[in-house]
């Protein structure tokens, strides 16, 4: 942790030396590396707003995000500097740095002489910490504004709800430009003081090699499908594993059951979205049923409402609405869209639709979802 503190302090001092306006956005499109995580933490320490961008985004998409978010700083991979740098410079961004997965690039060069101590800038719960762009189903991507309170409240709840304990080791194989990996996985490990085995990309051989040393792994359904395709995958070698988490997409019941049979472990499924981080989860201790995602997390409200705003009766089809300290404040520079997406009494309309009390939804505007019969909760 001391090394982490010093590394993030150097980067935070670099950002502070740029004399950026309060609330400045730091846009980052780089490959996964420990230093990329340090940059995220340094951005928060320096009091600025982090804007992670998918590494597959091309020129037209990056141009839109830069034009919409107007970042004060852009960090990209050295291999992309030629085309990426033209976009922020044209838009008026003065600072463009590079960072690669092997500790190369101008960002670390500029940060190297900086002091390795930094007085973290204090922010309130309601202050913005990050913007995550989410496409939804129609129109331009929307920037979901997540506050420090959103991030911290969810991290604290999940640490307790998922049984975080001393000695945990997280096997981190996810890319770090979305909620699941950057917030849920990384925050959980950092808050718990856990060691992290940091895999730069999805590599099944590497995952199998590191599983014996790990206690927690978070993945998307594809990861578990690919693990099951490995002939050597079985019950041997998982003596320390305590928790496999799946999210970001529906997990087939067949995969759930086969994984349980082959590994002796039952995958924990949960439901969340960019605007809310995690909302619903099956329990760490107790039953886990394939095709379900459990109940609302402590402090989170989930309801199924009709088009008039009333709560649906069992069997009635309605809209999933949520409320809690983890729910975002709105979309960046889209006040009318924000107003449309919240009810008069402050509940966020997720866009998912199901029959109240049903085991599965009739339709879903965002993606297929699965529901636990005893909860009003869905999964994107």
mmCIF file of C-alpha atoms in Angstrom:
data_model
loop_
_atom_site.group_PDB
_atom_site.id
_atom_site.type_symbol
_atom_site.label_atom_id
_atom_site.label_comp_id
_atom_site.label_asym_id
_atom_site.label_seq_id
_atom_site.Cartn_x
_atom_site.Cartn_y
_atom_site.Cartn_z
ATOM 1 C CA UNK A 1 0.000 0.000 0.000
ATOM 2 C CA UNK A 2 2.930 2.335 0.632
ATOM 3 C CA UNK A 3 4.101 1.877 -2.966
ATOM 4 C CA UNK A 4 0.574 2.574 -4.194
ATOM 5 C CA UNK A 5 0.414 5.746 -2.132
ATOM 6 C CA UNK A 6 3.710 7.018 -3.508
ATOM 7 C CA UNK A 7 2.906 6.133 -7.130
ATOM 8 C CA UNK A 8 -0.482 7.826 -7.059
ATOM 9 C CA UNK A 9 1.004 10.825 -5.252
ATOM 10 C CA UNK A 10 3.477 11.416 -8.103
ATOM 11 C CA UNK A 11 0.686 11.310 -10.675
ATOM 12 C CA UNK A 12 -1.588 13.493 -8.542
ATOM 13 C CA UNK A 13 1.216 16.041 -8.195
ATOM 14 C CA UNK A 14 1.649 16.048 -11.960
ATOM 15 C CA UNK A 15 -2.051 16.746 -12.481
ATOM 16 C CA UNK A 16 -2.018 19.438 -9.807
ATOM 17 C CA UNK A 17 0.997 21.096 -11.465
ATOM 18 C CA UNK A 18 -1.073 21.653 -14.617
ATOM 19 C CA UNK A 19 -3.257 24.163 -12.722
ATOM 20 C CA UNK A 20 -6.473 22.719 -14.148
ATOM 21 C CA UNK A 21 -9.879 24.271 -13.415
ATOM 22 C CA UNK A 22 -11.954 22.662 -10.663
ATOM 23 C CA UNK A 23 -13.993 19.737 -11.928
ATOM 24 C CA UNK A 24 -11.697 19.087 -14.898
ATOM 25 C CA UNK A 25 -12.187 15.798 -16.719
ATOM 26 C CA UNK A 26 -9.247 13.455 -17.312
ATOM 27 C CA UNK A 27 -10.019 11.264 -20.346
ATOM 28 C CA UNK A 28 -8.088 7.996 -20.540
ATOM 29 C CA UNK A 29 -7.915 5.447 -23.355
ATOM 30 C CA UNK A 30 -5.009 3.126 -22.586
ATOM 31 C CA UNK A 31 -4.269 -0.577 -22.325
ATOM 32 C CA UNK A 32 -4.640 -2.250 -18.951
ATOM 33 C CA UNK A 33 -1.701 -1.845 -16.595
ATOM 34 C CA UNK A 34 -1.130 -1.172 -12.884
ATOM 35 C CA UNK A 35 -0.149 2.372 -13.842
ATOM 36 C CA UNK A 36 -3.518 2.878 -15.531
ATOM 37 C CA UNK A 37 -5.192 2.032 -12.216
ATOM 38 C CA UNK A 38 -2.784 4.391 -10.437
ATOM 39 C CA UNK A 39 -3.832 7.162 -12.820
ATOM 40 C CA UNK A 40 -7.492 6.619 -11.934
ATOM 41 C CA UNK A 41 -6.731 6.822 -8.211
ATOM 42 C CA UNK A 42 -4.467 9.829 -8.719
ATOM 43 C CA UNK A 43 -7.241 11.642 -10.573
ATOM 44 C CA UNK A 44 -9.547 11.220 -7.600
ATOM 45 C CA UNK A 45 -6.803 12.214 -5.159
ATOM 46 C CA UNK A 46 -6.193 15.391 -7.146
ATOM 47 C CA UNK A 47 -9.912 16.230 -7.035
ATOM 48 C CA UNK A 48 -10.645 15.788 -10.736
ATOM 49 C CA UNK A 49 -13.129 13.656 -12.702
ATOM 50 C CA UNK A 50 -12.071 10.396 -14.353
ATOM 51 C CA UNK A 51 -13.347 9.518 -17.819
ATOM 52 C CA UNK A 52 -12.416 5.954 -18.907
ATOM 53 C CA UNK A 53 -12.771 5.157 -22.595
ATOM 54 C CA UNK A 54 -13.036 1.734 -24.201
ATOM 55 C CA UNK A 55 -9.803 0.799 -25.985
ATOM 56 C CA UNK A 56 -11.754 -0.282 -29.072
ATOM 57 C CA UNK A 57 -13.197 3.191 -29.695
ATOM 58 C CA UNK A 58 -12.119 4.703 -33.006
ATOM 59 C CA UNK A 59 -11.738 8.267 -34.269
ATOM 60 C CA UNK A 60 -15.410 9.214 -34.646
ATOM 61 C CA UNK A 61 -16.268 7.959 -31.163
ATOM 62 C CA UNK A 62 -13.280 9.596 -29.479
ATOM 63 C CA UNK A 63 -14.041 12.854 -31.270
ATOM 64 C CA UNK A 64 -17.585 12.793 -29.863
ATOM 65 C CA UNK A 65 -16.471 12.046 -26.294
ATOM 66 C CA UNK A 66 -13.819 14.759 -26.342
ATOM 67 C CA UNK A 67 -16.248 17.262 -27.816
ATOM 68 C CA UNK A 68 -18.935 16.378 -25.287
ATOM 69 C CA UNK A 69 -16.852 16.035 -22.116
ATOM 70 C CA UNK A 70 -14.234 18.699 -22.991
ATOM 71 C CA UNK A 71 -11.472 17.030 -20.970
ATOM 72 C CA UNK A 72 -8.582 19.131 -19.730
ATOM 73 C CA UNK A 73 -6.232 16.161 -20.076
ATOM 74 C CA UNK A 74 -6.221 13.197 -22.463
ATOM 75 C CA UNK A 75 -4.057 10.120 -21.933
ATOM 76 C CA UNK A 76 -3.727 7.592 -24.755
ATOM 77 C CA UNK A 77 -1.495 4.720 -25.832
ATOM 78 C CA UNK A 78 1.744 5.758 -27.568
ATOM 79 C CA UNK A 79 0.777 3.663 -30.601
ATOM 80 C CA UNK A 80 -2.376 5.790 -31.017
ATOM 81 C CA UNK A 81 -0.866 9.178 -30.273
ATOM 82 C CA UNK A 82 -0.678 10.159 -33.940
ATOM 83 C CA UNK A 83 -4.426 10.102 -34.530
ATOM 84 C CA UNK A 84 -5.774 10.534 -30.998
ATOM 85 C CA UNK A 85 -3.770 13.679 -30.182
ATOM 86 C CA UNK A 86 -5.159 15.581 -33.165
ATOM 87 C CA UNK A 87 -8.688 15.374 -31.733
ATOM 88 C CA UNK A 88 -8.132 16.994 -28.305
ATOM 89 C CA UNK A 89 -5.674 19.550 -29.658
ATOM 90 C CA UNK A 90 -8.234 20.584 -32.274
ATOM 91 C CA UNK A 91 -10.907 20.788 -29.556
ATOM 92 C CA UNK A 92 -8.732 22.990 -27.357
ATOM 93 C CA UNK A 93 -7.367 20.435 -24.889
ATOM 94 C CA UNK A 94 -3.853 21.537 -23.959
ATOM 95 C CA UNK A 95 -2.479 18.407 -22.304
ATOM 96 C CA UNK A 96 -2.110 15.028 -24.035
ATOM 97 C CA UNK A 97 0.071 12.322 -22.492
ATOM 98 C CA UNK A 98 0.843 8.736 -23.401
ATOM 99 C CA UNK A 99 0.939 5.563 -21.311
ATOM 100 C CA UNK A 100 1.478 1.968 -22.391
ATOM 101 C CA UNK A 101 1.232 -1.375 -20.605
ATOM 102 C CA UNK A 102 5.023 -1.636 -20.117
ATOM 103 C CA UNK A 103 5.467 1.592 -18.127
ATOM 104 C CA UNK A 104 6.379 3.570 -21.222
ATOM 105 C CA UNK A 105 5.047 6.935 -22.319
ATOM 106 C CA UNK A 106 5.245 10.622 -21.505
ATOM 107 C CA UNK A 107 2.889 10.474 -18.493
ATOM 108 C CA UNK A 108 5.278 8.531 -16.279
ATOM 109 C CA UNK A 109 8.271 10.463 -17.621
ATOM 110 C CA UNK A 110 6.643 13.725 -16.543
ATOM 111 C CA UNK A 111 5.568 12.261 -13.198
ATOM 112 C CA UNK A 112 8.969 10.757 -12.307
ATOM 113 C CA UNK A 113 10.503 13.924 -10.753
ATOM 114 C CA UNK A 114 7.346 14.807 -8.837
ATOM 115 C CA UNK A 115 7.132 14.454 -5.054
ATOM 116 C CA UNK A 116 5.901 11.099 -3.754
ATOM 117 C CA UNK A 117 3.629 12.613 -1.125
ATOM 118 C CA UNK A 118 0.344 14.368 -1.788
ATOM 119 C CA UNK A 119 -2.379 15.826 0.407
ATOM 120 C CA UNK A 120 -5.507 14.307 -1.102
ATOM 121 C CA UNK A 121 -8.021 16.961 -2.144
ATOM 122 C CA UNK A 122 -11.150 16.589 -0.046
ATOM 123 C CA UNK A 123 -14.411 16.085 -1.881
ATOM 124 C CA UNK A 124 -18.010 15.737 -0.679
ATOM 125 C CA UNK A 125 -20.234 12.735 -1.334
ATOM 126 C CA UNK A 126 -22.179 14.619 -3.976
ATOM 127 C CA UNK A 127 -19.129 15.796 -5.926
ATOM 128 C CA UNK A 128 -18.601 14.134 -9.280
ATOM 129 C CA UNK A 129 -15.860 11.467 -9.420
ATOM 130 C CA UNK A 130 -16.314 9.851 -12.827
ATOM 131 C CA UNK A 131 -18.236 9.984 -16.076
ATOM 132 C CA UNK A 132 -19.076 6.704 -17.801
ATOM 133 C CA UNK A 133 -20.520 6.867 -21.272
ATOM 134 C CA UNK A 134 -23.355 4.443 -21.890
ATOM 135 C CA UNK A 135 -25.070 4.046 -25.227
ATOM 136 C CA UNK A 136 -28.424 2.646 -24.121
ATOM 137 C CA UNK A 137 -30.546 1.691 -27.115
ATOM 138 C CA UNK A 138 -30.937 4.866 -29.158
ATOM 139 C CA UNK A 139 -29.167 8.145 -29.910
ATOM 140 C CA UNK A 140 -25.779 9.425 -28.893
ATOM 141 C CA UNK A 141 -23.883 7.972 -25.932
ATOM 142 C CA UNK A 142 -24.829 9.499 -22.601
ATOM 143 C CA UNK A 143 -22.320 10.355 -19.883
ATOM 144 C CA UNK A 144 -23.490 8.954 -16.552
ATOM 145 C CA UNK A 145 -22.196 11.198 -13.757
ATOM 146 C CA UNK A 146 -21.081 9.141 -10.756
ATOM 147 C CA UNK A 147 -20.246 10.846 -7.483
ATOM 148 C CA UNK A 148 -17.769 10.003 -4.756
ATOM 149 C CA UNK A 149 -20.748 8.980 -2.618
ATOM 150 C CA UNK A 150 -22.024 6.624 -5.327
ATOM 151 C CA UNK A 151 -18.656 4.876 -5.548
ATOM 152 C CA UNK A 152 -17.862 4.710 -1.841
ATOM 153 C CA UNK A 153 -21.299 3.571 -0.678
ATOM 154 C CA UNK A 154 -21.365 0.719 -3.183
ATOM 155 C CA UNK A 155 -17.837 -0.407 -2.331
ATOM 156 C CA UNK A 156 -18.595 -0.533 1.400
ATOM 157 C CA UNK A 157 -21.845 -2.463 0.902
ATOM 158 C CA UNK A 158 -20.277 -5.024 -1.446
ATOM 159 C CA UNK A 159 -17.304 -5.631 0.840
ATOM 160 C CA UNK A 160 -19.644 -6.741 3.599
ATOM 161 C CA UNK A 161 -22.248 -8.390 1.362
ATOM 162 C CA UNK A 162 -19.688 -10.528 -0.459
ATOM 163 C CA UNK A 163 -17.744 -11.521 2.645
ATOM 164 C CA UNK A 164 -14.472 -9.676 2.071
ATOM 165 C CA UNK A 165 -11.876 -10.767 4.597
ATOM 166 C CA UNK A 166 -8.215 -10.473 5.478
ATOM 167 C CA UNK A 167 -5.971 -12.470 3.184
ATOM 168 C CA UNK A 168 -8.201 -12.333 0.107
ATOM 169 C CA UNK A 169 -6.453 -12.348 -3.263
ATOM 170 C CA UNK A 170 -8.324 -10.989 -6.287
ATOM 171 C CA UNK A 171 -7.637 -12.488 -9.718
ATOM 172 C CA UNK A 172 -8.257 -9.448 -11.941
ATOM 173 C CA UNK A 173 -8.647 -10.398 -15.615
ATOM 174 C CA UNK A 174 -11.207 -7.775 -16.712
ATOM 175 C CA UNK A 175 -10.507 -4.655 -18.797
ATOM 176 C CA UNK A 176 -10.617 -1.506 -16.668
ATOM 177 C CA UNK A 177 -12.826 0.888 -18.591
ATOM 178 C CA UNK A 178 -16.198 -0.115 -17.123
ATOM 179 C CA UNK A 179 -18.034 -0.424 -13.799
ATOM 180 C CA UNK A 180 -17.449 -4.138 -13.195
ATOM 181 C CA UNK A 181 -13.668 -4.011 -13.262
ATOM 182 C CA UNK A 182 -12.669 -0.443 -12.400
ATOM 183 C CA UNK A 183 -15.145 0.079 -9.593
ATOM 184 C CA UNK A 184 -16.542 -3.217 -8.301
ATOM 185 C CA UNK A 185 -13.435 -5.398 -8.550
ATOM 186 C CA UNK A 186 -10.719 -2.812 -7.915
ATOM 187 C CA UNK A 187 -12.547 -0.886 -5.198
ATOM 188 C CA UNK A 188 -13.424 -4.103 -3.391
ATOM 189 C CA UNK A 189 -9.820 -5.288 -3.302
ATOM 190 C CA UNK A 190 -8.429 -1.894 -2.305
ATOM 191 C CA UNK A 191 -10.996 -1.331 0.440
ATOM 192 C CA UNK A 192 -10.353 -4.832 1.786
ATOM 193 C CA UNK A 193 -6.582 -4.445 1.597
ATOM 194 C CA UNK A 194 -6.402 -7.466 -0.715
ATOM 195 C CA UNK A 195 -3.592 -8.490 -2.998
ATOM 196 C CA UNK A 196 -4.424 -8.275 -6.706
ATOM 197 C CA UNK A 197 -3.115 -10.605 -9.405
ATOM 198 C CA UNK A 198 -3.289 -8.232 -12.345
ATOM 199 C CA UNK A 199 -3.673 -9.916 -15.734
ATOM 200 C CA UNK A 200 -3.232 -7.452 -18.626
ATOM 201 C CA UNK A 201 -5.643 -9.383 -20.857
ATOM 202 C CA UNK A 202 -7.865 -12.442 -20.902
ATOM 203 C CA UNK A 203 -5.606 -15.498 -20.934
ATOM 204 C CA UNK A 204 -7.154 -18.811 -19.850
ATOM 205 C CA UNK A 205 -3.782 -20.463 -19.290
ATOM 206 C CA UNK A 206 -2.753 -17.598 -17.011
ATOM 207 C CA UNK A 207 -6.058 -17.752 -15.137
ATOM 208 C CA UNK A 208 -5.657 -21.485 -14.539
ATOM 209 C CA UNK A 209 -2.088 -20.909 -13.389
ATOM 210 C CA UNK A 210 -3.077 -18.226 -10.878
ATOM 211 C CA UNK A 211 -6.348 -19.691 -9.553
ATOM 212 C CA UNK A 212 -4.581 -21.778 -6.856
ATOM 213 C CA UNK A 213 -3.202 -18.536 -5.372
ATOM 214 C CA UNK A 214 -6.515 -16.652 -5.593
ATOM 215 C CA UNK A 215 -9.599 -16.427 -3.396
ATOM 216 C CA UNK A 216 -11.836 -14.178 -5.553
ATOM 217 C CA UNK A 217 -12.406 -13.903 -9.306
ATOM 218 C CA UNK A 218 -14.824 -11.603 -11.109
ATOM 219 C CA UNK A 219 -15.724 -12.252 -14.713
ATOM 220 C CA UNK A 220 -18.312 -12.043 -17.444
ATOM 221 C CA UNK A 221 -20.179 -15.177 -18.631
ATOM 222 C CA UNK A 222 -17.744 -15.660 -21.530
ATOM 223 C CA UNK A 223 -14.893 -16.169 -19.058
ATOM 224 C CA UNK A 224 -16.676 -19.079 -17.424
ATOM 225 C CA UNK A 225 -17.640 -20.616 -20.749
ATOM 226 C CA UNK A 226 -14.007 -20.496 -21.826
ATOM 227 C CA UNK A 227 -12.799 -21.931 -18.532
ATOM 228 C CA UNK A 228 -15.142 -24.871 -18.993
ATOM 229 C CA UNK A 229 -13.662 -25.411 -22.458
ATOM 230 C CA UNK A 230 -10.226 -25.996 -20.910
ATOM 231 C CA UNK A 231 -9.608 -29.755 -20.491
ATOM 232 C CA UNK A 232 -7.569 -29.187 -17.323
ATOM 233 C CA UNK A 233 -10.309 -27.206 -15.592
ATOM 234 C CA UNK A 234 -11.809 -29.144 -12.696
ATOM 235 C CA UNK A 235 -11.981 -29.351 -8.918
ATOM 236 C CA UNK A 236 -8.236 -29.713 -8.403
ATOM 237 C CA UNK A 237 -6.214 -26.576 -7.757
ATOM 238 C CA UNK A 238 -8.961 -24.383 -6.282
ATOM 239 C CA UNK A 239 -8.269 -25.020 -2.632
ATOM 240 C CA UNK A 240 -8.225 -21.297 -1.754
ATOM 241 C CA UNK A 241 -11.055 -20.040 -3.970
ATOM 242 C CA UNK A 242 -13.978 -18.540 -2.076
ATOM 243 C CA UNK A 243 -15.929 -16.563 -4.646
ATOM 244 C CA UNK A 244 -16.577 -16.551 -8.388
ATOM 245 C CA UNK A 245 -18.692 -13.565 -9.510
ATOM 246 C CA UNK A 246 -20.417 -13.210 -12.884
ATOM 247 C CA UNK A 247 -22.051 -10.115 -14.308
ATOM 248 C CA UNK A 248 -22.324 -7.593 -17.165
ATOM 249 C CA UNK A 249 -24.376 -10.058 -19.235
ATOM 250 C CA UNK A 250 -26.791 -12.940 -18.615
ATOM 251 C CA UNK A 251 -25.211 -16.220 -17.494
ATOM 252 C CA UNK A 252 -26.867 -19.267 -19.034
ATOM 253 C CA UNK A 253 -28.258 -21.720 -16.498
ATOM 254 C CA UNK A 254 -26.418 -24.471 -18.356
ATOM 255 C CA UNK A 255 -23.101 -22.703 -17.759
ATOM 256 C CA UNK A 256 -24.033 -22.111 -14.109
ATOM 257 C CA UNK A 257 -24.809 -25.785 -13.535
ATOM 258 C CA UNK A 258 -21.850 -27.166 -15.488
ATOM 259 C CA UNK A 259 -19.436 -24.868 -13.672
ATOM 260 C CA UNK A 260 -20.836 -26.038 -10.357
ATOM 261 C CA UNK A 261 -20.404 -29.683 -11.338
ATOM 262 C CA UNK A 262 -16.890 -29.295 -12.725
ATOM 263 C CA UNK A 263 -15.431 -26.959 -10.086
ATOM 264 C CA UNK A 264 -17.462 -27.580 -6.964
ATOM 265 C CA UNK A 265 -18.122 -23.814 -6.761
ATOM 266 C CA UNK A 266 -21.401 -21.989 -7.252
ATOM 267 C CA UNK A 267 -21.104 -18.743 -9.215
ATOM 268 C CA UNK A 268 -22.498 -15.624 -7.537
ATOM 269 C CA UNK A 269 -24.590 -13.582 -9.986
ATOM 270 C CA UNK A 270 -25.476 -9.931 -9.638
ATOM 271 C CA UNK A 271 -27.141 -7.089 -11.536
ATOM 272 C CA UNK A 272 -25.875 -3.585 -12.102
ATOM 273 C CA UNK A 273 -25.446 -0.898 -14.701
ATOM 274 C CA UNK A 274 -23.236 2.095 -15.460
ATOM 275 C CA UNK A 275 -25.730 4.514 -13.898
ATOM 276 C CA UNK A 276 -26.056 2.631 -10.620
ATOM 277 C CA UNK A 277 -22.979 0.408 -10.138
ATOM 278 C CA UNK A 278 -24.305 -2.713 -8.321
ATOM 279 C CA UNK A 279 -27.986 -2.961 -7.398
ATOM 280 C CA UNK A 280 -28.837 -6.574 -6.722
ATOM 281 C CA UNK A 281 -26.898 -9.692 -5.778
ATOM 282 C CA UNK A 282 -27.364 -13.291 -4.806
ATOM 283 C CA UNK A 283 -25.947 -13.834 -1.307
ATOM 284 C CA UNK A 284 -22.427 -14.837 -0.415
ATOM 285 C CA UNK A 285 -23.798 -17.195 2.208
ATOM 286 C CA UNK A 286 -26.977 -19.128 1.481
ATOM 287 C CA UNK A 287 -28.804 -20.149 -1.675
ATOM 288 C CA UNK A 288 -27.712 -19.311 -5.193
ATOM 289 C CA UNK A 289 -30.025 -20.388 -7.992
ATOM 290 C CA UNK A 290 -28.972 -20.381 -11.627
ATOM 291 C CA UNK A 291 -30.785 -17.756 -13.685
ATOM 292 C CA UNK A 292 -31.435 -15.475 -10.702
ATOM 293 C CA UNK A 293 -29.614 -12.477 -9.281
ATOM 294 C CA UNK A 294 -31.009 -12.295 -5.745
ATOM 295 C CA UNK A 295 -32.378 -9.321 -3.852
ATOM 296 C CA UNK A 296 -31.614 -5.619 -3.663
ATOM 297 C CA UNK A 297 -28.409 -4.746 -1.826
ATOM 298 C CA UNK A 298 -28.717 -3.147 1.625
ATOM 299 C CA UNK A 299 -29.838 0.466 1.293
ATOM 300 C CA UNK A 300 -30.963 0.003 -2.325
ATOM 301 C CA UNK A 301 -34.614 0.170 -3.359
ATOM 302 C CA UNK A 302 -35.950 -1.779 -6.347
ATOM 303 C CA UNK A 303 -39.565 -1.743 -7.515
ATOM 304 C CA UNK A 304 -41.658 -2.755 -10.518
ATOM 305 C CA UNK A 305 -43.918 0.104 -11.576
ATOM 306 C CA UNK A 306 -46.651 0.529 -14.151
ATOM 307 C CA UNK A 307 -46.696 3.334 -16.710
ATOM 308 C CA UNK A 308 -48.702 5.526 -14.337
ATOM 309 C CA UNK A 309 -46.160 5.243 -11.535
ATOM 310 C CA UNK A 310 -48.020 2.749 -9.386
ATOM 311 C CA UNK A 311 -46.376 -0.375 -8.002
ATOM 312 C CA UNK A 312 -47.309 -3.506 -9.944
ATOM 313 C CA UNK A 313 -49.089 -6.422 -8.393
ATOM 314 C CA UNK A 314 -47.602 -9.926 -8.725
ATOM 315 C CA UNK A 315 -47.877 -11.092 -12.329
ATOM 316 C CA UNK A 316 -48.291 -7.610 -13.801
ATOM 317 C CA UNK A 317 -45.728 -6.415 -16.315
ATOM 318 C CA UNK A 318 -43.944 -3.251 -15.297
ATOM 319 C CA UNK A 319 -40.794 -1.167 -15.384
ATOM 320 C CA UNK A 320 -37.874 -1.772 -13.055
ATOM 321 C CA UNK A 321 -37.084 1.369 -11.076
ATOM 322 C CA UNK A 322 -34.304 1.824 -8.521
ATOM 323 C CA UNK A 323 -33.254 4.245 -5.822
ATOM 324 C CA UNK A 324 -30.322 4.481 -3.416
ATOM 325 C CA UNK A 325 -26.965 6.091 -2.576
ATOM 326 C CA UNK A 326 -25.374 4.226 -5.493
ATOM 327 C CA UNK A 327 -27.659 5.748 -8.148
ATOM 328 C CA UNK A 328 -26.116 8.459 -10.337
ATOM 329 C CA UNK A 329 -27.279 12.065 -10.369
ATOM 330 C CA UNK A 330 -27.922 12.297 -14.099
ATOM 331 C CA UNK A 331 -26.420 12.480 -17.570
ATOM 332 C CA UNK A 332 -23.630 14.921 -18.387
ATOM 333 C CA UNK A 333 -25.016 18.030 -20.070
ATOM 334 C CA UNK A 334 -28.366 16.344 -20.738
ATOM 335 C CA UNK A 335 -30.794 17.888 -18.213
ATOM 336 C CA UNK A 336 -33.899 17.036 -20.227
ATOM 337 C CA UNK A 337 -32.810 13.401 -20.689
ATOM 338 C CA UNK A 338 -32.020 13.207 -16.993
ATOM 339 C CA UNK A 339 -35.466 14.520 -16.117
ATOM 340 C CA UNK A 340 -37.084 11.911 -18.385
ATOM 341 C CA UNK A 341 -35.187 9.049 -16.742
ATOM 342 C CA UNK A 342 -36.253 9.813 -13.164
ATOM 343 C CA UNK A 343 -39.731 9.628 -11.677
ATOM 344 C CA UNK A 344 -41.274 12.531 -9.792
ATOM 345 C CA UNK A 345 -40.414 10.806 -6.512
ATOM 346 C CA UNK A 346 -36.762 10.247 -7.452
ATOM 347 C CA UNK A 347 -36.611 6.675 -8.761
ATOM 348 C CA UNK A 348 -34.379 5.919 -11.757
ATOM 349 C CA UNK A 349 -36.032 4.123 -14.666
ATOM 350 C CA UNK A 350 -33.605 1.365 -15.657
ATOM 351 C CA UNK A 351 -35.294 0.582 -18.965
ATOM 352 C CA UNK A 352 -35.725 -3.080 -18.011
ATOM 353 C CA UNK A 353 -39.219 -4.562 -17.999
ATOM 354 C CA UNK A 354 -40.553 -7.658 -16.238
ATOM 355 C CA UNK A 355 -43.608 -9.213 -14.671
ATOM 356 C CA UNK A 356 -43.641 -8.427 -10.952
ATOM 357 C CA UNK A 357 -42.779 -11.499 -8.938
ATOM 358 C CA UNK A 358 -41.927 -13.496 -12.064
ATOM 359 C CA UNK A 359 -38.915 -15.724 -12.532
ATOM 360 C CA UNK A 360 -37.999 -14.008 -15.792
ATOM 361 C CA UNK A 361 -39.008 -10.881 -17.677
ATOM 362 C CA UNK A 362 -41.386 -10.766 -20.598
ATOM 363 C CA UNK A 363 -39.273 -8.154 -22.386
ATOM 364 C CA UNK A 364 -36.186 -6.061 -21.774
ATOM 365 C CA UNK A 365 -35.394 -2.792 -23.478
ATOM 366 C CA UNK A 366 -31.668 -2.995 -22.783
ATOM 367 C CA UNK A 367 -30.855 -6.700 -22.863
ATOM 368 C CA UNK A 368 -32.160 -10.061 -21.638
ATOM 369 C CA UNK A 369 -32.512 -10.217 -17.883
ATOM 370 C CA UNK A 370 -33.223 -12.823 -15.262
ATOM 371 C CA UNK A 371 -35.113 -12.301 -12.039
ATOM 372 C CA UNK A 372 -35.230 -13.943 -8.673
ATOM 373 C CA UNK A 373 -38.874 -14.800 -7.847
ATOM 374 C CA UNK A 374 -38.568 -13.219 -4.397
ATOM 375 C CA UNK A 375 -37.167 -9.923 -5.593
ATOM 376 C CA UNK A 376 -37.893 -7.125 -7.991
ATOM 377 C CA UNK A 377 -34.484 -7.087 -9.624
ATOM 378 C CA UNK A 378 -33.058 -7.499 -13.092
ATOM 379 C CA UNK A 379 -29.684 -7.805 -14.694
ATOM 380 C CA UNK A 380 -28.212 -6.132 -17.742
#
